Amino acid sequence: MSAVRNSSNISVEDGTATVKGWVQDVRALGGIAFVTLRDRFGTIQITLPKKKIDPELFEELTKLPRESVVAVTGEVKASNQTALGLELIPTSAEIYSKAGVPLPLGVVDKVNVEMDTRLNHRFMDLRKPEIRAIFELKAMMVELIEECVRENGFIQVYTPKINAAGAEGGAELFKIQYFDKPAFLAQSPQLYKQILMSTGLDRVFELGPAFRAELSNTNRHVTEFISFDGEMSWIQNEEEVMAMIETIVDHVLTGLKEKGKKQLEILGKEINVPARPYPILTYSECLKIVQDAGLPLKEGDDLGTEGEKIIGDKMAEKGVDLYFIAEYPEEAKPFYIMEKDGTPYSFSFDLDYKGQEISSGGQREHRYDRLVARMEKKGLNPADFQFYLEAFEYGMPPHGGWGIGIERLLVKMLDLGNIREAILFPRDPARLTP
Ligand code: AMO
């Protein structure tokens, strides 16, 4: 039986089994009652024919509030009435934890509940198999990412999350008090993954939290997300970085389609694996598409949420889900991106998925003097980045890399609609608990 359910919460000896789980439902129909018990792997029916069961046990089990946690021991019988093909006739039970009444949130009720209510009682929301399936897929996604980057020679690293400087713009920095000094929560591992390129660890990756003081309430921004970062040395151009991301994203989509079959079925979703290579649009082409659609953007402006959506719709008409937008104006990109000399552009790109940015990256400026000049142009004080700049003063190879927001990838892959669906305990300006 445990092989059938792949569950650690069920053990069988000589036709006797003990099952442990949450009481999902109790139905009493006069002479017979049914208790549905749920665990991570599914549900089992406990059948209580009143005449054949100890009256006290009958009373105890049928009076249990929904979502109580119990262990029930009894006789296993074949049944054509249940999905598992089995039912359990109990002989004893142990109540581990009686649930309060009423529940803050239903687990099986098919009523629409506001996202806020669900998140306020997330532990209960996560008892729903279709919600847990998202996180099982997320875990598989991480495994697939790691498998693919390791195969490509990347070494896993961990960089500090308490920092003296940020790389992605001052407005989104979370300031903290670090003993007697001000410090910041890491917005990305950008500075450190680049420093590592000067060490000879020429391909590194990190999967870790990134913090952004994003004071906006959208369905794609949170203040804490998991960033999947890669950095690689000895590149000739940013296209090598794009090719690497494409390999990884393709590996994830292909792998999940296969490994995640059960979870995708629970969610009623299918994964579309786009053909390779993913098309590459330039920023200038995109700007024209967006302007033609009536958005008043000018050269140098960020395409923004609306612009990305217009391009996404245009690509969808061609049946394209995933595409790169390359050659952004240097003005729209951070100091660490390399300028395309003699043009207003840079060796940078974003990867967009169904009208939303899921990744950005590019070739980095590895030449010390040019890097300092770029910092100054962006109004930054090189002295604040001394610890970073030093690594460029004594031998730095050409390099490039990317950052992918893994929740954004998951949201677009499963069409979840809101990034909060892809985070167990999301953080946004209005939410600090649970
Ligand atoms: P960027 O700032 O574009 O680039 O971030 C990279 C990716 O991280 C995700 N992301 C977010 N996800 C959820 N909520 C947010 N507030 C949020 N902000 C960003 C997005 C985005 O594409 N250092 C560079 C990357 C690089 O060049 O290597 C960086 O951080 O999916």
CSV table of N, CA, C and O in Angstrom, one decimal, residues 292-377:
chain,number,residue,atom,x,y,z
A,292,ASP,N,4.4,52.6,-32.1
A,292,ASP,CA,3.3,52.4,-33.1
A,292,ASP,C,2.0,52.0,-32.4
A,292,ASP,O,1.0,52.3,-33.0
A,293,ALA,N,2.2,51.4,-31.3
A,293,ALA,CA,0.9,51.0,-30.6
A,293,ALA,C,0.4,52.2,-29.7
A,293,ALA,O,-0.6,52.1,-29.1
A,294,GLY,N,1.1,53.3,-29.8
A,294,GLY,CA,0.5,54.5,-29.2
A,294,GLY,C,1.1,54.9,-27.8
A,294,GLY,O,0.6,55.9,-27.2
A,295,LEU,N,2.1,54.2,-27.4
A,295,LEU,CA,2.7,54.5,-26.1
A,295,LEU,C,3.8,55.6,-26.3
A,295,LEU,O,4.7,55.5,-27.1
A,296,PRO,N,3.7,56.7,-25.6
A,296,PRO,CA,4.6,57.9,-25.9
A,296,PRO,C,6.0,57.7,-25.2
A,296,PRO,O,6.4,58.5,-24.4
A,297,LEU,N,6.7,56.7,-25.7
A,297,LEU,CA,8.1,56.5,-25.2
A,297,LEU,C,9.1,57.1,-26.1
A,297,LEU,O,8.9,57.1,-27.3
A,298,LYS,N,10.2,57.6,-25.6
A,298,LYS,CA,11.2,58.2,-26.4
A,298,LYS,C,12.5,57.4,-26.3
A,298,LYS,O,12.7,56.6,-25.3
A,299,GLU,N,13.4,57.5,-27.2
A,299,GLU,CA,14.7,56.8,-27.2
A,299,GLU,C,15.4,56.9,-25.8
A,299,GLU,O,15.4,58.0,-25.3
A,300,GLY,N,15.8,55.8,-25.3
A,300,GLY,CA,16.5,55.8,-24.0
A,300,GLY,C,15.6,55.5,-22.9
A,300,GLY,O,16.0,55.0,-21.8
A,301,ASP,N,14.2,55.6,-23.1
A,301,ASP,CA,13.3,55.2,-22.0
A,301,ASP,C,13.3,53.7,-21.8
A,301,ASP,O,13.5,52.9,-22.7
A,302,ASP,N,13.0,53.3,-20.6
A,302,ASP,CA,12.8,51.9,-20.3
A,302,ASP,C,11.5,51.5,-21.0
A,302,ASP,O,10.5,52.3,-21.1
A,303,LEU,N,11.3,50.3,-21.4
A,303,LEU,CA,10.1,49.9,-22.1
A,303,LEU,C,8.9,49.8,-21.1
A,303,LEU,O,7.8,50.0,-21.5
A,304,GLY,N,9.2,49.5,-19.9
A,304,GLY,CA,8.2,49.5,-18.9
A,304,GLY,C,7.2,48.4,-19.0
A,304,GLY,O,7.2,47.6,-20.0
A,305,THR,N,6.4,48.2,-18.0
A,305,THR,CA,5.4,47.1,-17.9
A,305,THR,C,4.5,47.1,-19.1
A,305,THR,O,4.3,46.1,-19.8
A,306,GLU,N,4.0,48.3,-19.5
A,306,GLU,CA,3.1,48.4,-20.6
A,306,GLU,C,3.7,48.1,-21.9
A,306,GLU,O,3.2,47.4,-22.7
A,307,GLY,N,5.0,48.6,-22.1
A,307,GLY,CA,5.7,48.4,-23.3
A,307,GLY,C,6.0,46.9,-23.5
A,307,GLY,O,5.8,46.3,-24.5
A,308,GLU,N,6.4,46.2,-22.4
A,308,GLU,CA,6.7,44.8,-22.4
A,308,GLU,C,5.5,44.0,-22.8
A,308,GLU,O,5.5,43.0,-23.5
A,309,LYS,N,4.3,44.5,-22.3
A,309,LYS,CA,3.1,43.7,-22.6
A,309,LYS,C,2.7,43.9,-24.0
A,309,LYS,O,2.3,42.9,-24.7
A,310,ILE,N,2.9,45.1,-24.6
A,310,ILE,CA,2.6,45.3,-26.0
A,310,ILE,C,3.5,44.3,-26.9
A,310,ILE,O,3.0,43.7,-27.8
A,311,ILE,N,4.7,44.3,-26.5
A,311,ILE,CA,5.7,43.4,-27.3
A,311,ILE,C,5.3,41.9,-27.1
A,311,ILE,O,5.3,41.1,-28.1
A,312,GLY,N,4.9,41.6,-25.9
A,312,GLY,CA,4.5,40.2,-25.6
A,312,GLY,C,3.3,39.8,-26.4
A,312,GLY,O,3.2,38.7,-27.0
A,313,ASP,N,2.3,40.7,-26.6
A,313,ASP,CA,1.1,40.5,-27.4
A,313,ASP,C,1.5,40.3,-28.8
A,313,ASP,O,1.0,39.4,-29.5
A,314,LYS,N,2.4,41.1,-29.3
A,314,LYS,CA,2.8,41.0,-30.7
A,314,LYS,C,3.5,39.7,-31.0
A,314,LYS,O,3.3,39.0,-32.0
A,315,MET,N,4.4,39.3,-30.0
A,315,MET,CA,5.1,38.0,-30.2
A,315,MET,C,4.1,36.8,-30.1
A,315,MET,O,4.3,35.8,-30.7
A,316,ALA,N,3.1,37.0,-29.2
A,316,ALA,CA,2.1,35.9,-29.0
A,316,ALA,C,1.4,35.6,-30.4
A,316,ALA,O,1.1,34.5,-30.7
A,317,GLU,N,1.2,36.7,-31.1
A,317,GLU,CA,0.5,36.6,-32.4
A,317,GLU,C,1.3,35.6,-33.3
A,317,GLU,O,0.8,35.0,-34.2
A,318,LYS,N,2.6,35.7,-33.1
A,318,LYS,CA,3.5,34.8,-33.9
A,318,LYS,C,3.8,33.5,-33.3
A,318,LYS,O,4.6,32.7,-33.7
A,319,GLY,N,3.1,33.2,-32.1
A,319,GLY,CA,3.3,32.0,-31.4
A,319,GLY,C,4.6,31.9,-30.6
A,319,GLY,O,5.1,30.8,-30.3
A,320,VAL,N,5.1,33.1,-30.3
A,320,VAL,CA,6.4,33.1,-29.6
A,320,VAL,C,6.2,33.5,-28.1
A,320,VAL,O,5.6,34.5,-27.8
A,321,ASP,N,6.6,32.6,-27.2
A,321,ASP,CA,6.5,32.9,-25.8
A,321,ASP,C,7.7,33.5,-25.2
A,321,ASP,O,7.6,34.4,-24.3
A,322,LEU,N,8.9,33.0,-25.6
A,322,LEU,CA,10.2,33.5,-25.0
A,322,LEU,C,11.0,34.2,-26.0
A,322,LEU,O,11.3,33.6,-27.1
A,323,TYR,N,11.6,35.4,-25.7
A,323,TYR,CA,12.4,36.1,-26.6
A,323,TYR,C,13.3,37.1,-25.9
A,323,TYR,O,13.0,37.5,-24.8
A,324,PHE,N,14.4,37.3,-26.5
A,324,PHE,CA,15.3,38.3,-25.9
A,324,PHE,C,15.1,39.7,-26.5
A,324,PHE,O,14.7,39.8,-27.6
A,325,ILE,N,15.3,40.7,-25.6
A,325,ILE,CA,15.4,42.1,-26.1
A,325,ILE,C,16.8,42.5,-25.8
A,325,ILE,O,17.2,42.5,-24.7
A,326,ALA,N,17.5,42.8,-26.9
A,326,ALA,CA,19.0,43.1,-26.7
A,326,ALA,C,19.3,44.6,-27.1
A,326,ALA,O,18.4,45.3,-27.6
A,327,GLU,N,20.5,44.9,-26.8
A,327,GLU,CA,21.1,46.2,-27.2
A,327,GLU,C,20.2,47.4,-26.6
A,327,GLU,O,19.7,48.2,-27.3
A,328,TYR,N,20.1,47.4,-25.3
A,328,TYR,CA,19.4,48.5,-24.6
A,328,TYR,C,20.3,49.7,-24.6
A,328,TYR,O,21.5,49.6,-24.7
A,329,PRO,N,19.7,50.9,-24.6
A,329,PRO,CA,20.5,52.1,-24.5
A,329,PRO,C,21.3,52.0,-23.2
A,329,PRO,O,20.8,51.5,-22.2
A,330,GLU,N,22.6,52.4,-23.2
A,330,GLU,CA,23.4,52.3,-22.0
A,330,GLU,C,22.8,53.1,-20.9
A,330,GLU,O,23.0,52.7,-19.7
A,331,GLU,N,22.1,54.1,-21.2
A,331,GLU,CA,21.5,55.0,-20.2
A,331,GLU,C,20.5,54.2,-19.4
A,331,GLU,O,20.3,54.5,-18.2
A,332,ALA,N,19.8,53.2,-20.0
A,332,ALA,CA,18.8,52.5,-19.3
A,332,ALA,C,19.3,51.3,-18.5
A,332,ALA,O,18.6,50.6,-17.8
A,333,LYS,N,20.6,51.1,-18.5
A,333,LYS,CA,21.2,49.9,-17.9
A,333,LYS,C,22.2,50.4,-16.8
A,333,LYS,O,22.8,51.4,-16.9
A,334,PRO,N,22.5,49.5,-15.8
A,334,PRO,CA,23.4,49.9,-14.7
A,334,PRO,C,24.8,50.1,-15.1
A,334,PRO,O,25.2,49.7,-16.3
A,335,PHE,N,25.6,50.6,-14.2
A,335,PHE,CA,27.0,51.0,-14.5
A,335,PHE,C,27.9,49.8,-14.9
A,335,PHE,O,28.8,50.0,-15.7
A,336,TYR,N,27.5,48.6,-14.5
A,336,TYR,CA,28.4,47.5,-14.7
A,336,TYR,C,28.3,46.9,-16.1
A,336,TYR,O,29.1,46.0,-16.5
A,337,ILE,N,27.3,47.4,-16.9
A,337,ILE,CA,27.1,46.9,-18.3
A,337,ILE,C,28.1,47.6,-19.2
A,337,ILE,O,28.3,48.8,-19.1
A,338,MET,N,28.6,46.9,-20.2
A,338,MET,CA,29.6,47.5,-21.2
A,338,MET,C,28.8,48.3,-22.3
A,338,MET,O,27.8,47.8,-22.8
A,339,GLU,N,29.4,49.5,-22.5
A,339,GLU,CA,28.8,50.3,-23.6
A,339,GLU,C,29.2,49.8,-25.0
A,339,GLU,O,30.3,49.2,-25.1
A,340,LYS,N,28.3,50.0,-25.9
A,340,LYS,CA,28.7,49.7,-27.3
A,340,LYS,C,29.3,50.9,-27.9
A,340,LYS,O,28.5,51.9,-28.3
A,341,ASP,N,30.6,51.0,-28.0
A,341,ASP,CA,31.3,52.2,-28.4
A,341,ASP,C,30.8,52.8,-29.7
A,341,ASP,O,30.4,52.1,-30.6
A,342,GLY,N,30.7,54.2,-29.7
A,342,GLY,CA,30.2,54.9,-30.9
A,342,GLY,C,28.7,54.8,-31.1
A,342,GLY,O,28.2,55.3,-32.1
A,343,THR,N,28.0,54.3,-30.1
A,343,THR,CA,26.5,54.2,-30.2
A,343,THR,C,26.0,54.5,-28.8
A,343,THR,O,26.7,54.5,-27.8
A,344,PRO,N,24.7,54.8,-28.8
A,344,PRO,CA,24.1,55.1,-27.4
A,344,PRO,C,23.7,53.8,-26.7
A,344,PRO,O,23.1,53.8,-25.7
A,345,TYR,N,24.1,52.6,-27.3
A,345,TYR,CA,23.6,51.3,-26.8
A,345,TYR,C,24.6,50.6,-25.9
A,345,TYR,O,25.7,51.1,-25.7
A,346,SER,N,24.2,49.4,-25.5
A,346,SER,CA,25.1,48.6,-24.6
A,346,SER,C,25.0,47.1,-24.9
A,346,SER,O,24.0,46.7,-25.6
A,347,PHE,N,25.9,46.4,-24.4
A,347,PHE,CA,25.9,44.9,-24.7
A,347,PHE,C,25.0,44.2,-23.6
A,347,PHE,O,25.5,43.5,-22.8
A,348,SER,N,23.8,44.5,-23.6
A,348,SER,CA,22.9,44.1,-22.6
A,348,SER,C,21.7,43.4,-23.2
A,348,SER,O,21.4,43.6,-24.4
A,349,PHE,N,20.9,42.7,-22.4
A,349,PHE,CA,19.7,42.1,-22.8
A,349,PHE,C,18.7,41.8,-21.7
A,349,PHE,O,19.2,41.7,-20.5
A,350,ASP,N,17.5,41.6,-22.0
A,350,ASP,CA,16.5,41.0,-21.1
A,350,ASP,C,16.0,39.8,-21.8
A,350,ASP,O,16.0,39.7,-23.0
A,351,LEU,N,15.5,38.9,-21.0
A,351,LEU,CA,14.7,37.7,-21.5
A,351,LEU,C,13.3,37.9,-21.1
A,351,LEU,O,13.0,38.1,-19.9
A,352,ASP,N,12.4,38.0,-22.0
A,352,ASP,CA,11.0,38.2,-21.7
A,352,ASP,C,10.2,36.9,-22.0
A,352,ASP,O,10.5,36.2,-22.9
A,353,TYR,N,9.2,36.7,-21.1
A,353,TYR,CA,8.4,35.5,-21.2
A,353,TYR,C,6.9,36.0,-21.2
A,353,TYR,O,6.5,36.5,-20.2
A,354,LYS,N,6.2,35.8,-22.3
A,354,LYS,CA,4.8,36.2,-22.4
A,354,LYS,C,4.6,37.6,-21.9
A,354,LYS,O,3.7,37.8,-21.1
A,355,GLY,N,5.4,38.5,-22.4
A,355,GLY,CA,5.2,39.9,-22.1
A,355,GLY,C,5.7,40.4,-20.8
A,355,GLY,O,5.3,41.5,-20.3
A,356,GLN,N,6.6,39.7,-20.2
A,356,GLN,CA,7.1,40.1,-18.9
A,356,GLN,C,8.6,39.8,-18.8
A,356,GLN,O,9.0,38.7,-19.1
A,357,GLU,N,9.4,40.7,-18.3
A,357,GLU,CA,10.8,40.5,-18.1
A,357,GLU,C,11.0,39.4,-17.0
A,357,GLU,O,10.5,39.5,-15.9
A,358,ILE,N,11.8,38.4,-17.3
A,358,ILE,CA,12.1,37.4,-16.3
A,358,ILE,C,13.6,37.4,-16.0
A,358,ILE,O,14.0,36.8,-15.0
A,359,SER,N,14.4,38.0,-16.9
A,359,SER,CA,15.8,38.0,-16.6
A,359,SER,C,16.5,39.2,-17.3
A,359,SER,O,16.0,39.7,-18.3
A,360,SER,N,17.6,39.6,-16.7
A,360,SER,CA,18.4,40.6,-17.5
A,360,SER,C,19.9,40.2,-17.3
A,360,SER,O,20.2,39.5,-16.3
A,361,GLY,N,20.7,40.7,-18.2
A,361,GLY,CA,22.1,40.4,-18.1
A,361,GLY,C,22.8,41.1,-19.2
A,361,GLY,O,22.3,42.0,-19.9
A,362,GLY,N,24.1,40.7,-19.4
A,362,GLY,CA,24.9,41.3,-20.4
A,362,GLY,C,26.4,41.1,-20.3
A,362,GLY,O,26.8,40.3,-19.3
A,363,GLN,N,27.1,41.7,-21.2
A,363,GLN,CA,28.6,41.7,-21.0
A,363,GLN,C,28.9,42.8,-20.0
A,363,GLN,O,28.3,43.9,-20.1
A,364,ARG,N,29.9,42.6,-19.2
A,364,ARG,CA,30.3,43.6,-18.2
A,364,ARG,C,31.4,44.4,-18.6
A,364,ARG,O,32.3,44.0,-19.4
A,365,GLU,N,31.5,45.6,-18.1
A,365,GLU,CA,32.7,46.5,-18.3
A,365,GLU,C,33.8,45.9,-17.4
A,365,GLU,O,33.7,46.1,-16.2
A,366,HIS,N,34.8,45.3,-18.0
A,366,HIS,CA,35.9,44.7,-17.1
A,366,HIS,C,37.1,45.7,-17.1
A,366,HIS,O,38.1,45.4,-16.3
A,367,ARG,N,37.1,46.8,-17.9
A,367,ARG,CA,38.3,47.7,-17.9
A,367,ARG,C,38.1,48.7,-16.8
A,367,ARG,O,37.1,49.5,-16.8
A,368,TYR,N,39.1,48.7,-15.9
A,368,TYR,CA,39.0,49.5,-14.7
A,368,TYR,C,38.6,51.0,-14.9
A,368,TYR,O,37.6,51.5,-14.4
A,369,ASP,N,39.4,51.6,-15.9
A,369,ASP,CA,39.1,53.1,-16.1
A,369,ASP,C,37.7,53.3,-16.7
A,369,ASP,O,37.1,54.3,-16.3
A,370,ARG,N,37.3,52.5,-17.6
A,370,ARG,CA,36.0,52.6,-18.2
A,370,ARG,C,34.9,52.4,-17.2
A,370,ARG,O,33.8,53.0,-17.2
A,371,LEU,N,35.1,51.5,-16.2
A,371,LEU,CA,34.1,51.2,-15.2
A,371,LEU,C,34.0,52.3,-14.3
A,371,LEU,O,32.8,52.8,-14.0
A,372,VAL,N,35.1,52.9,-13.9
A,372,VAL,CA,35.0,54.1,-13.0
A,372,VAL,C,34.3,55.2,-13.7
A,372,VAL,O,33.4,55.9,-13.1
A,373,ALA,N,34.6,55.4,-15.0
A,373,ALA,CA,34.0,56.5,-15.7
A,373,ALA,C,32.5,56.3,-15.8
A,373,ALA,O,31.7,57.2,-15.7
A,374,ARG,N,32.1,55.0,-16.0
A,374,ARG,CA,30.6,54.7,-16.1
A,374,ARG,C,29.9,55.0,-14.7
A,374,ARG,O,28.8,55.5,-14.7
A,375,MET,N,30.6,54.6,-13.7
A,375,MET,CA,30.0,54.9,-12.3
A,375,MET,C,29.8,56.4,-12.1
A,375,MET,O,28.8,56.8,-11.7
A,376,GLU,N,30.8,57.2,-12.5
A,376,GLU,CA,30.7,58.6,-12.4
A,376,GLU,C,29.6,59.2,-13.2
A,376,GLU,O,28.8,60.0,-12.8
A,377,LYS,N,29.5,58.7,-14.4
A,377,LYS,CA,28.4,59.1,-15.3
A,377,LYS,C,27.0,58.8,-14.7
A,377,LYS,O,26.1,59.6,-14.9
